[in-house]
Every structure is written in C-alpha cells, then in structure tokens.
XYZ file of C-alpha atoms in Angstrom:
395
model
C 67.296 35.305 18.258
C 63.942 34.706 16.596
C 60.809 36.539 17.680
C 58.516 34.253 19.710
C 55.070 33.578 18.235
C 52.536 36.302 18.756
C 49.561 36.121 21.064
C 46.610 36.927 18.855
C 43.652 38.942 20.117
C 40.648 39.321 17.856
C 39.329 42.892 17.804
C 35.823 43.893 16.716
C 34.881 47.530 16.085
C 32.524 49.581 13.863
C 34.907 51.128 11.354
C 32.509 51.769 8.457
C 28.931 52.988 8.062
C 26.288 52.431 9.199
C 28.391 51.845 12.320
C 29.361 54.740 14.534
C 32.799 55.033 12.956
C 34.203 57.739 15.221
C 33.518 55.556 18.256
C 35.170 52.670 16.417
C 38.285 54.723 15.666
C 38.603 55.826 19.291
C 38.128 52.275 20.534
C 40.782 50.982 18.152
C 43.196 53.784 19.077
C 43.065 52.744 22.733
C 43.447 49.052 21.941
C 46.420 49.660 19.662
C 48.175 52.053 22.041
C 48.056 49.548 24.887
C 49.288 46.712 22.673
C 52.176 48.796 21.335
C 53.253 49.818 24.834
C 53.136 46.227 26.068
C 55.154 45.021 23.097
C 57.712 47.793 23.497
C 58.162 46.718 27.122
C 58.922 43.121 26.126
C 55.575 41.570 25.338
C 53.708 39.099 27.539
C 55.200 36.140 29.346
C 52.124 33.949 29.402
C 51.490 31.626 32.310
C 50.108 28.119 31.958
C 50.869 26.989 28.434
C 49.341 25.830 25.214
C 48.196 27.563 22.079
C 45.222 29.846 21.612
C 42.826 26.974 20.897
C 44.490 24.431 23.123
C 47.266 23.828 20.560
C 49.436 25.623 18.059
C 48.417 29.104 16.969
C 47.186 28.933 13.400
C 48.867 30.824 10.599
C 46.757 33.578 9.157
C 45.186 32.835 5.831
C 44.261 36.364 4.759
C 41.364 38.685 5.388
C 37.934 37.204 5.995
C 34.482 38.568 6.845
C 35.284 41.678 4.825
C 37.422 43.083 7.656
C 40.842 44.640 7.967
C 43.770 42.818 9.525
C 46.013 44.968 11.692
C 49.242 43.715 13.235
C 50.382 44.895 16.657
C 53.585 42.835 16.624
C 56.818 44.309 17.975
C 60.006 42.557 19.001
C 59.734 41.169 22.500
C 62.812 41.886 24.627
C 61.824 40.185 27.887
C 62.824 36.563 28.529
C 60.165 34.426 26.942
C 57.952 37.434 26.233
C 55.528 37.097 23.347
C 54.214 40.098 21.421
C 50.525 40.852 21.154
C 48.986 40.901 17.696
C 45.608 42.523 17.155
C 43.531 40.987 14.373
C 41.032 43.755 13.627
C 37.660 43.155 11.999
C 35.173 45.838 10.995
C 31.655 44.956 12.149
C 29.960 47.949 10.451
C 27.288 47.628 13.177
C 26.083 44.384 11.546
C 25.491 41.452 13.945
C 25.720 38.806 11.188
C 29.004 40.217 9.924
C 30.316 40.210 13.483
C 29.352 36.555 13.987
C 31.242 35.595 10.834
C 34.265 37.513 12.105
C 34.149 35.636 15.417
C 34.216 32.306 13.566
C 37.152 33.461 11.475
C 39.126 34.801 14.433
C 38.587 31.579 16.364
C 39.961 29.615 13.416
C 42.983 31.927 13.250
C 43.933 30.986 16.802
C 42.861 34.113 18.677
C 43.273 33.514 22.403
C 40.490 36.005 23.171
C 38.171 38.578 21.631
C 37.987 42.262 22.504
C 36.059 45.373 21.595
C 32.755 46.370 20.019
C 30.672 49.454 20.713
C 27.143 48.747 19.451
C 25.056 46.765 21.924
C 23.119 44.742 19.337
C 26.403 43.689 17.725
C 28.080 42.915 21.042
C 25.144 40.639 21.907
C 25.768 38.628 18.750
C 29.513 38.481 19.445
C 28.983 37.383 23.045
C 26.580 34.588 22.080
C 28.909 33.244 19.396
C 32.022 33.532 21.580
C 30.301 31.658 24.413
C 29.210 28.915 22.011
C 32.767 28.535 20.687
C 34.385 28.662 24.126
C 36.301 31.818 23.217
C 36.885 34.400 25.981
C 35.401 37.811 25.100
C 36.069 41.069 26.931
C 33.407 43.533 25.786
C 34.901 47.004 25.828
C 32.052 49.449 25.392
C 28.548 48.000 24.851
C 26.241 48.605 27.815
C 22.945 46.765 27.212
C 22.134 44.779 30.371
C 21.183 41.569 28.553
C 24.525 41.140 26.805
C 23.713 37.428 26.794
C 20.340 35.719 27.169
C 21.623 33.443 29.930
C 24.596 33.690 32.310
C 27.807 33.228 30.310
C 31.142 32.072 31.696
C 33.379 33.216 28.842
C 32.171 36.834 28.618
C 33.221 39.827 30.728
C 32.476 43.515 30.304
C 34.197 46.811 31.177
C 31.359 49.263 30.456
C 28.719 49.700 33.186
C 25.321 48.133 32.477
C 22.818 50.428 30.813
C 20.465 50.204 33.804
C 23.141 51.737 36.049
C 24.263 54.551 33.748
C 20.773 55.516 32.622
C 19.497 55.546 36.203
C 22.243 58.072 36.995
C 21.047 60.071 33.992
C 17.448 59.924 35.248
C 18.682 61.101 38.649
C 20.248 64.118 36.929
C 17.005 64.913 35.088
C 14.899 64.659 38.233
C 17.277 66.894 40.185
C 16.935 69.489 37.411
C 13.135 69.355 37.707
C 12.382 67.335 34.571
C 9.575 64.865 35.277
C 7.825 65.075 31.913
C 10.066 63.621 29.209
C 9.749 62.870 25.524
C 12.069 60.511 23.689
C 12.704 60.614 19.956
C 13.352 56.949 19.348
C 13.960 54.339 16.652
C 13.338 50.567 16.764
C 16.173 48.922 18.694
C 16.536 46.660 21.721
C 19.001 49.191 23.126
C 16.693 52.202 22.762
C 13.718 50.208 24.062
C 15.703 49.203 27.151
C 16.730 52.809 27.746
C 13.141 54.025 27.496
C 12.013 51.361 29.963
C 14.757 52.319 32.465
C 13.801 56.002 32.301
C 10.096 55.247 32.716
C 10.720 52.982 35.716
C 12.924 55.595 37.364
C 10.548 58.504 36.814
C 7.260 56.760 37.622
C 7.646 56.814 41.444
C 8.062 60.604 41.206
C 4.968 61.016 39.053
C 7.073 61.379 35.915
C 6.039 60.402 32.404
C 7.866 59.426 29.215
C 6.252 60.025 25.802
C 7.678 58.100 22.849
C 7.941 59.922 19.508
C 8.793 57.784 16.478
C 11.825 59.392 14.834
C 11.386 57.234 11.727
C 7.752 58.091 11.144
C 8.032 61.809 11.957
C 10.135 64.332 10.076
C 12.054 66.696 12.406
C 9.492 69.517 11.970
C 6.597 67.161 12.666
C 8.366 65.758 15.699
C 8.849 69.323 16.986
C 5.095 69.880 16.567
C 4.356 66.725 18.568
C 6.821 67.779 21.262
C 5.182 71.209 21.581
C 1.744 69.588 21.875
C 2.959 67.131 24.514
C 4.374 69.754 26.861
C 7.473 67.758 27.819
C 10.310 69.806 29.315
C 13.074 67.559 27.944
C 13.606 65.644 24.708
C 16.060 62.756 24.705
C 17.626 61.635 21.437
C 17.421 57.842 21.282
C 18.327 57.777 17.608
C 21.095 57.189 15.143
C 23.882 59.714 14.630
C 24.368 61.888 12.648
C 20.939 61.183 11.140
C 18.408 61.997 12.420
C 19.928 63.332 15.666
C 21.561 66.428 14.166
C 18.437 67.591 12.323
C 16.316 66.985 15.415
C 18.576 69.282 17.451
C 18.261 71.978 14.825
C 14.484 71.608 14.582
C 14.027 71.977 18.340
C 16.559 74.780 18.754
C 14.984 76.819 15.944
C 11.399 76.434 17.187
C 10.401 79.330 19.513
C 7.706 77.147 21.114
C 10.461 74.876 22.450
C 12.847 77.521 23.770
C 12.829 76.058 27.295
C 13.108 72.387 26.304
C 16.281 70.565 27.347
C 17.782 68.292 24.693
C 19.615 65.247 26.045
C 21.588 62.397 24.504
C 22.268 59.719 27.118
C 24.003 57.412 24.619
C 26.918 59.856 24.367
C 26.718 61.363 20.883
C 27.983 64.841 21.981
C 31.205 63.288 23.313
C 32.629 63.036 19.805
C 34.193 65.715 17.625
C 31.762 65.056 14.769
C 28.910 66.327 16.944
C 30.649 69.680 17.433
C 31.720 69.864 13.799
C 28.174 69.339 12.512
C 26.315 71.488 15.034
C 28.801 74.295 15.674
C 27.435 76.812 18.179
C 24.376 74.597 18.733
C 26.505 71.679 19.991
C 26.495 72.795 23.627
C 24.051 72.205 26.441
C 23.114 68.602 25.524
C 23.807 66.361 28.556
C 25.183 62.895 27.834
C 26.688 59.918 29.646
C 30.360 59.089 29.655
C 32.434 56.708 31.733
C 35.320 58.739 33.123
C 36.320 59.646 36.694
C 35.847 63.169 38.006
C 39.648 63.448 38.204
C 42.000 61.424 35.983
C 44.373 58.916 37.538
C 48.098 59.342 36.879
C 47.909 56.539 34.309
C 44.797 58.096 32.801
C 46.533 61.452 32.369
C 49.524 59.846 30.636
C 47.337 57.758 28.356
C 45.125 60.770 27.585
C 48.147 62.677 26.248
C 49.270 59.720 24.122
C 45.764 59.170 22.732
C 45.380 62.876 21.965
C 48.563 62.716 19.863
C 47.341 59.588 18.099
C 43.830 60.863 17.365
C 44.646 64.524 16.810
C 41.781 65.370 19.162
C 40.651 64.830 22.740
C 40.061 61.091 23.319
C 36.570 59.980 24.269
C 35.829 57.579 27.110
C 35.650 54.852 24.441
C 39.388 55.206 23.763
C 40.131 54.636 27.451
C 37.883 51.572 27.400
C 39.975 50.234 24.530
C 43.244 50.784 26.387
C 41.907 49.146 29.530
C 40.683 46.146 27.529
C 44.162 45.201 26.341
C 45.635 45.937 29.772
C 43.205 43.472 31.362
C 43.758 40.775 28.722
C 47.550 41.057 28.950
C 47.374 40.638 32.725
C 45.059 37.650 32.397
C 47.408 36.019 29.889
C 50.371 36.500 32.218
C 48.504 34.816 35.062
C 46.394 32.151 33.377
C 48.192 31.412 30.112
C 46.804 31.025 26.634
C 44.409 28.132 27.128
C 40.986 29.586 26.368
C 39.168 27.738 29.138
C 41.741 28.733 31.769
C 41.666 32.333 30.585
C 37.881 32.539 30.915
C 37.940 30.849 34.321
C 40.290 33.608 35.466
C 37.808 36.511 35.123
C 37.024 36.619 38.880
C 40.765 36.718 39.687
C 41.490 39.777 37.519
C 42.959 42.796 39.336
C 44.275 45.335 36.840
C 45.289 48.981 37.182
C 43.251 50.657 34.451
C 43.182 54.237 33.273
C 39.979 54.873 35.268
C 40.676 52.869 38.428
C 41.310 49.307 39.534
C 39.440 46.767 37.451
C 37.939 43.650 39.003
C 35.145 41.439 37.705
C 32.281 40.067 39.755
C 28.807 38.631 39.276
C 26.570 41.407 40.658
C 23.838 38.769 41.079
C 23.503 35.034 40.336
C 21.435 35.912 37.261
C 23.883 38.517 35.926
C 24.566 37.650 32.283
C 28.333 38.279 32.274
C 31.318 39.001 34.493
C 31.090 42.718 35.162
C 33.410 45.529 36.262
C 31.123 47.200 38.787
C 33.522 50.049 39.622
C 33.359 51.889 36.313
C 32.857 55.638 36.900
C 29.791 57.373 35.450
C 29.419 61.042 34.534
C 26.685 63.198 33.108
C 28.465 65.871 31.091
C 27.797 68.372 28.321
C 29.588 70.772 26.034
C 29.642 74.299 27.432
C 27.089 76.406 25.483
C 29.508 79.357 25.735
C 32.366 77.281 24.311
C 31.314 73.937 22.772
C 34.946 72.781 22.634
C 34.940 72.632 26.441
C 33.237 69.890 28.472
C 31.441 70.388 31.772
C 30.820 67.643 34.362
C 27.230 67.998 35.602
C 27.063 64.890 37.829
C 29.615 62.228 38.756
C 29.058 58.833 40.371
C-alpha cells in the first residue's frame, strides 16, 4: 500500500549566525520529536478535506531562500493517516530572509507555518503569513505587537512580553531593586522591554537608566554603572557578544560587587552561557516558560529531548514540541484547508507538555490568538553549581 501524501508544515528557526543558533536547535529538536512521534503512531487523519492551498499539495522543487529542507516523513499505519513533513528554513535572524522563506513555503503547499524565536523576525513572518492567508503558529517570540493590527491567521504559544517582563519586574521589586540600569542595543524588542520595566517600577518610585551597549565598551559601561548607583544591571543585548564580556566586566569590578546582573530574555538558560562563563555563569536571573512541576507528558518529553540534544532541553524545545502537537490536533479537527485551519484557533484544546493549550483574544485589540495559560518562571543558575537551575519565582 502506498504512503499517503504528506502534510507539509513550514518551519522557521534561527540556525545560523547572527541568529541565536542554540535556541534554534532546541526549537527544531522539539518540533522534530513531536512530528516523529505522531508519524510513528500513524500520522494525522485530517478532517475536512482539500490540499494545503485549497488544492493539491505541490511537489517540492528544491531548496529556496538559502534554507535547509528537512523531512519528517514516516510511514503512516492508521487508516487514512497522513505523515507530517517539516520543511525547515533557516532565518538567521533576518526578517527579509524569513519573508522570502514564507513565500517559498506557501508555494510548496505548506498547510501552516510554525516556529521562530526572534521577535523582529516573527513579526515579519506573521505579517507575510497573514497577507498570504497562511496559518502561522508562533512558537517562541514574545513581543506584544506581533502584528500591527489584529490578525486572524496568527496564533502564539509564548506569553506576551508585557506579561513575562512584568513578572520579572515583580521579582526585582520584591528583592528590593528599584534603581535599575539596562545595557541595551537598538531593537524594537529591547525598547519594549525597557518600557515595560519603567512602567512597572515608576509607581514604586523606581528608575531605569539606559546604557548604550554599542557605544560603550564593557569597561566604560561598568564606569557608567558605578556612577549611576543602580543596584541591578539587566542585559538587553545580543549573545554571546556583548553579554558575556559585560558580565565579566561587572563581576571583576570591586565597585560593583553588590550589583545584581539579570537577563530577562533568557540567555542563561542555554548551555553556551555556562560554557563561556564557567563559574561566573550563576546568579543571573532570567525568564523561562516552564511550570514549577513538570506534567507527566512534560517529564517524558524532557527525557526524549535530553537524549536528542545531549543536554538539558530549554523551554524553547518544549515550545517546539507543543507547536506540532497543536497543529496536528487542528489538522485532525479542521482539515487542511488553510482558511478553515485558521478559523479553528479558538476551538483548539490540546494537551501540551506544560499544560492544556487553548487560544483566546485577551482583548478585542489583541494582535493574535494567544495561549494565555503559559507558565512563567524567574530562574537562575545556582552560583554554587552553575549546572543546576533554581526557580526564584513562578506564576
């Protein structure tokens, strides 16, 4: 018996520099694991009918947009089950490259898009997907304004930046930090984060001083931090440069011995942080999107991802797994017609690795369909053992 045609899902992830490649690898590991498990269990029996673009799924014509094609096809054993195939494209953190990949994936008959980590890239993907009528489930980007106007085709798993960063500000205030400095670089994402922190601290008499990480060398930035008198420095910068050198400059300056270093965007979550900073990797609080206690599914998936990655999986890997889980469920219920699939976002009810996933519009002006139940943690690496994580606050 012949294998039924695959259901193609376009995947976007930063897999080369200047993208955050470790985040991209973790995201892809979760996406691929879920697809392989679904295929091994018989694939997806799609409801409705029709091809990915309202007709026959196109045959692939090779690699475009400079990206890699990865196949997640396995023999489907269930009656009428169709395997999932992931068509992977490397965005390299470049919005224009991502837009070109979206056009290519649409032409190849992708029924939906998944993935991306960088907020500025995800914004470009979301706008192009909405214009093409292609459903897009954003796995990991958190910027609130994922689209400029409410979009019907776009949904998101990661909590909005305003929610996560308010939890982070709550942690800072509880620890007595009302005078902050941020080492920042030009970016809509970093600017939004700075604004959220300032708005949260202002009612408590708090202040936020911006230090330009592009204009100031690490030693000069340490001088400015000492002159400012802030009790915490938040790294709103690229990784590894200049974040790693900024940590070293602050940690080695006796004037700054009591200054807390924070990284709300999550840099310390990844193994590269510990590898580069060694004993100095600990004690830097960051945000991650995991429950205080893993679900049974989460524990099983964690073990499988650890084997695949050769290291502890980050929250981004779980976001990848949950993305494919949600899309497979939507395909079973609503079929492969792109319009029907997108119209089904509010009907989604999926058992994810971090809890039940449902999408709502938190407000009439909300830009996308949003999972509002995503867990939020502030965590750090234990200064006594940087290979061990500590949960400092959970919401």
